[in-house]
JSON list of C-alpha atoms in Angstrom, two decimals:
[
{"chain": "A", "resi": 1, "resn": "MET", "atom": "CA", "xyz": [0.00, 0.00, 0.00]},
{"chain": "A", "resi": 2, "resn": "ILE", "atom": "CA", "xyz": [2.85, 2.42, 0.84]},
{"chain": "A", "resi": 3, "resn": "LYS", "atom": "CA", "xyz": [4.46, 1.81, -2.57]},
{"chain": "A", "resi": 4, "resn": "ALA", "atom": "CA", "xyz": [1.17, 2.53, -4.35]},
{"chain": "A", "resi": 5, "resn": "GLN", "atom": "CA", "xyz": [0.75, 5.75, -2.37]},
{"chain": "A", "resi": 6, "resn": "ARG", "atom": "CA", "xyz": [4.29, 6.83, -3.23]},
{"chain": "A", "resi": 7, "resn": "ILE", "atom": "CA", "xyz": [3.72, 6.14, -6.92]},
{"chain": "A", "resi": 8, "resn": "ALA", "atom": "CA", "xyz": [0.45, 8.08, -6.80]},
{"chain": "A", "resi": 9, "resn": "PHE", "atom": "CA", "xyz": [2.21, 10.96, -5.02]},
{"chain": "A", "resi": 10, "resn": "GLU", "atom": "CA", "xyz": [5.01, 11.00, -7.62]},
{"chain": "A", "resi": 11, "resn": "GLU", "atom": "CA", "xyz": [2.48, 11.03, -10.45]},
{"chain": "A", "resi": 12, "resn": "GLN", "atom": "CA", "xyz": [0.60, 13.86, -8.80]},
{"chain": "A", "resi": 13, "resn": "ALA", "atom": "CA", "xyz": [3.84, 15.82, -8.31]},
{"chain": "A", "resi": 14, "resn": "LYS", "atom": "CA", "xyz": [4.69, 15.31, -11.98]},
{"chain": "A", "resi": 15, "resn": "MET", "atom": "CA", "xyz": [1.24, 16.56, -12.98]},
{"chain": "A", "resi": 16, "resn": "TYR", "atom": "CA", "xyz": [1.61, 19.68, -10.80]},
{"chain": "A", "resi": 17, "resn": "ARG", "atom": "CA", "xyz": [5.06, 20.41, -12.26]},
{"chain": "A", "resi": 18, "resn": "SER", "atom": "CA", "xyz": [3.61, 20.13, -15.74]},
{"chain": "A", "resi": 19, "resn": "MET", "atom": "CA", "xyz": [0.70, 22.42, -14.85]},
{"chain": "A", "resi": 20, "resn": "ARG", "atom": "CA", "xyz": [3.09, 24.94, -13.29]},
{"chain": "A", "resi": 21, "resn": "SER", "atom": "CA", "xyz": [5.26, 24.97, -16.42]},
{"chain": "A", "resi": 22, "resn": "PHE", "atom": "CA", "xyz": [2.18, 25.52, -18.57]},
{"chain": "A", "resi": 23, "resn": "ILE", "atom": "CA", "xyz": [1.00, 28.39, -16.35]},
{"chain": "A", "resi": 24, "resn": "GLU", "atom": "CA", "xyz": [4.46, 30.02, -16.34]},
{"chain": "A", "resi": 25, "resn": "GLU", "atom": "CA", "xyz": [4.73, 29.79, -20.13]},
{"chain": "A", "resi": 26, "resn": "SER", "atom": "CA", "xyz": [1.19, 31.13, -20.56]},
{"chain": "A", "resi": 27, "resn": "THR", "atom": "CA", "xyz": [1.97, 34.02, -18.22]},
{"chain": "A", "resi": 28, "resn": "ARG", "atom": "CA", "xyz": [5.09, 34.89, -20.24]},
{"chain": "A", "resi": 29, "resn": "THR", "atom": "CA", "xyz": [3.07, 34.77, -23.46]},
{"chain": "A", "resi": 30, "resn": "VAL", "atom": "CA", "xyz": [0.32, 37.01, -22.08]},
{"chain": "A", "resi": 31, "resn": "ARG", "atom": "CA", "xyz": [2.87, 39.51, -20.72]},
{"chain": "A", "resi": 32, "resn": "ASP", "atom": "CA", "xyz": [4.70, 39.56, -24.05]},
{"chain": "A", "resi": 33, "resn": "LEU", "atom": "CA", "xyz": [1.49, 40.09, -26.02]},
{"chain": "A", "resi": 34, "resn": "SER", "atom": "CA", "xyz": [0.20, 42.78, -23.66]},
{"chain": "A", "resi": 35, "resn": "GLY", "atom": "CA", "xyz": [3.56, 44.56, -23.91]},
{"chain": "A", "resi": 36, "resn": "ARG", "atom": "CA", "xyz": [3.40, 44.47, -27.69]},
{"chain": "A", "resi": 37, "resn": "LEU", "atom": "CA", "xyz": [-0.17, 45.77, -27.63]},
{"chain": "A", "resi": 38, "resn": "ARG", "atom": "CA", "xyz": [0.79, 48.57, -25.24]},
{"chain": "A", "resi": 39, "resn": "ASP", "atom": "CA", "xyz": [3.73, 49.56, -27.49]},
{"chain": "A", "resi": 40, "resn": "THR", "atom": "CA", "xyz": [1.49, 49.50, -30.56]},
{"chain": "A", "resi": 41, "resn": "GLN", "atom": "CA", "xyz": [-1.12, 51.66, -28.85]},
{"chain": "A", "resi": 42, "resn": "ARG", "atom": "CA", "xyz": [1.55, 54.14, -27.73]},
{"chain": "A", "resi": 43, "resn": "SER", "atom": "CA", "xyz": [2.98, 54.48, -31.23]},
{"chain": "A", "resi": 44, "resn": "THR", "atom": "CA", "xyz": [-0.53, 54.87, -32.66]},
{"chain": "A", "resi": 45, "resn": "ILE", "atom": "CA", "xyz": [-1.39, 57.58, -30.14]},
{"chain": "A", "resi": 46, "resn": "ASP", "atom": "CA", "xyz": [1.96, 59.32, -30.68]},
{"chain": "A", "resi": 47, "resn": "SER", "atom": "CA", "xyz": [1.50, 59.39, -34.46]},
{"chain": "A", "resi": 48, "resn": "SER", "atom": "CA", "xyz": [-2.15, 60.45, -34.50]},
{"chain": "A", "resi": 49, "resn": "PRO", "atom": "CA", "xyz": [-2.84, 64.13, -35.11]},
{"chain": "A", "resi": 50, "resn": "SER", "atom": "CA", "xyz": [-4.13, 66.12, -32.22]},
{"chain": "A", "resi": 51, "resn": "GLU", "atom": "CA", "xyz": [-4.82, 69.78, -31.65]},
{"chain": "A", "resi": 52, "resn": "SER", "atom": "CA", "xyz": [-1.61, 70.18, -29.68]},
{"chain": "A", "resi": 53, "resn": "ASN", "atom": "CA", "xyz": [0.71, 68.85, -32.39]},
{"chain": "A", "resi": 54, "resn": "LEU", "atom": "CA", "xyz": [-0.88, 70.34, -35.51]},
{"chain": "A", "resi": 55, "resn": "GLU", "atom": "CA", "xyz": [1.13, 73.07, -37.15]},
{"chain": "A", "resi": 56, "resn": "PHE", "atom": "CA", "xyz": [-0.71, 76.02, -38.57]},
{"chain": "A", "resi": 57, "resn": "GLY", "atom": "CA", "xyz": [1.10, 77.98, -41.27]},
{"chain": "A", "resi": 58, "resn": "PRO", "atom": "CA", "xyz": [0.24, 81.43, -42.49]},
{"chain": "A", "resi": 59, "resn": "SER", "atom": "CA", "xyz": [-2.93, 81.61, -44.51]},
{"chain": "A", "resi": 60, "resn": "SER", "atom": "CA", "xyz": [-2.35, 81.89, -48.25]},
{"chain": "A", "resi": 61, "resn": "GLN", "atom": "CA", "xyz": [-5.82, 83.23, -48.97]},
{"chain": "A", "resi": 62, "resn": "ALA", "atom": "CA", "xyz": [-5.95, 86.60, -50.71]},
{"chain": "A", "resi": 63, "resn": "LEU", "atom": "CA", "xyz": [-8.14, 89.23, -49.10]}
]
């Protein structure tokens, strides 16, 4: 009975290690993707025209 319990415990430990590896890899992937999204949003915001970064030249209309 003790041997069976030990084998079951070892199998359970292996399963938990596998789950932990999966969670760690998934966390890295999500962080990487969210970082890329954040960088993309920043560059989009930085390159979009706004009232503060528009340049107004002298009017060329004749009076």
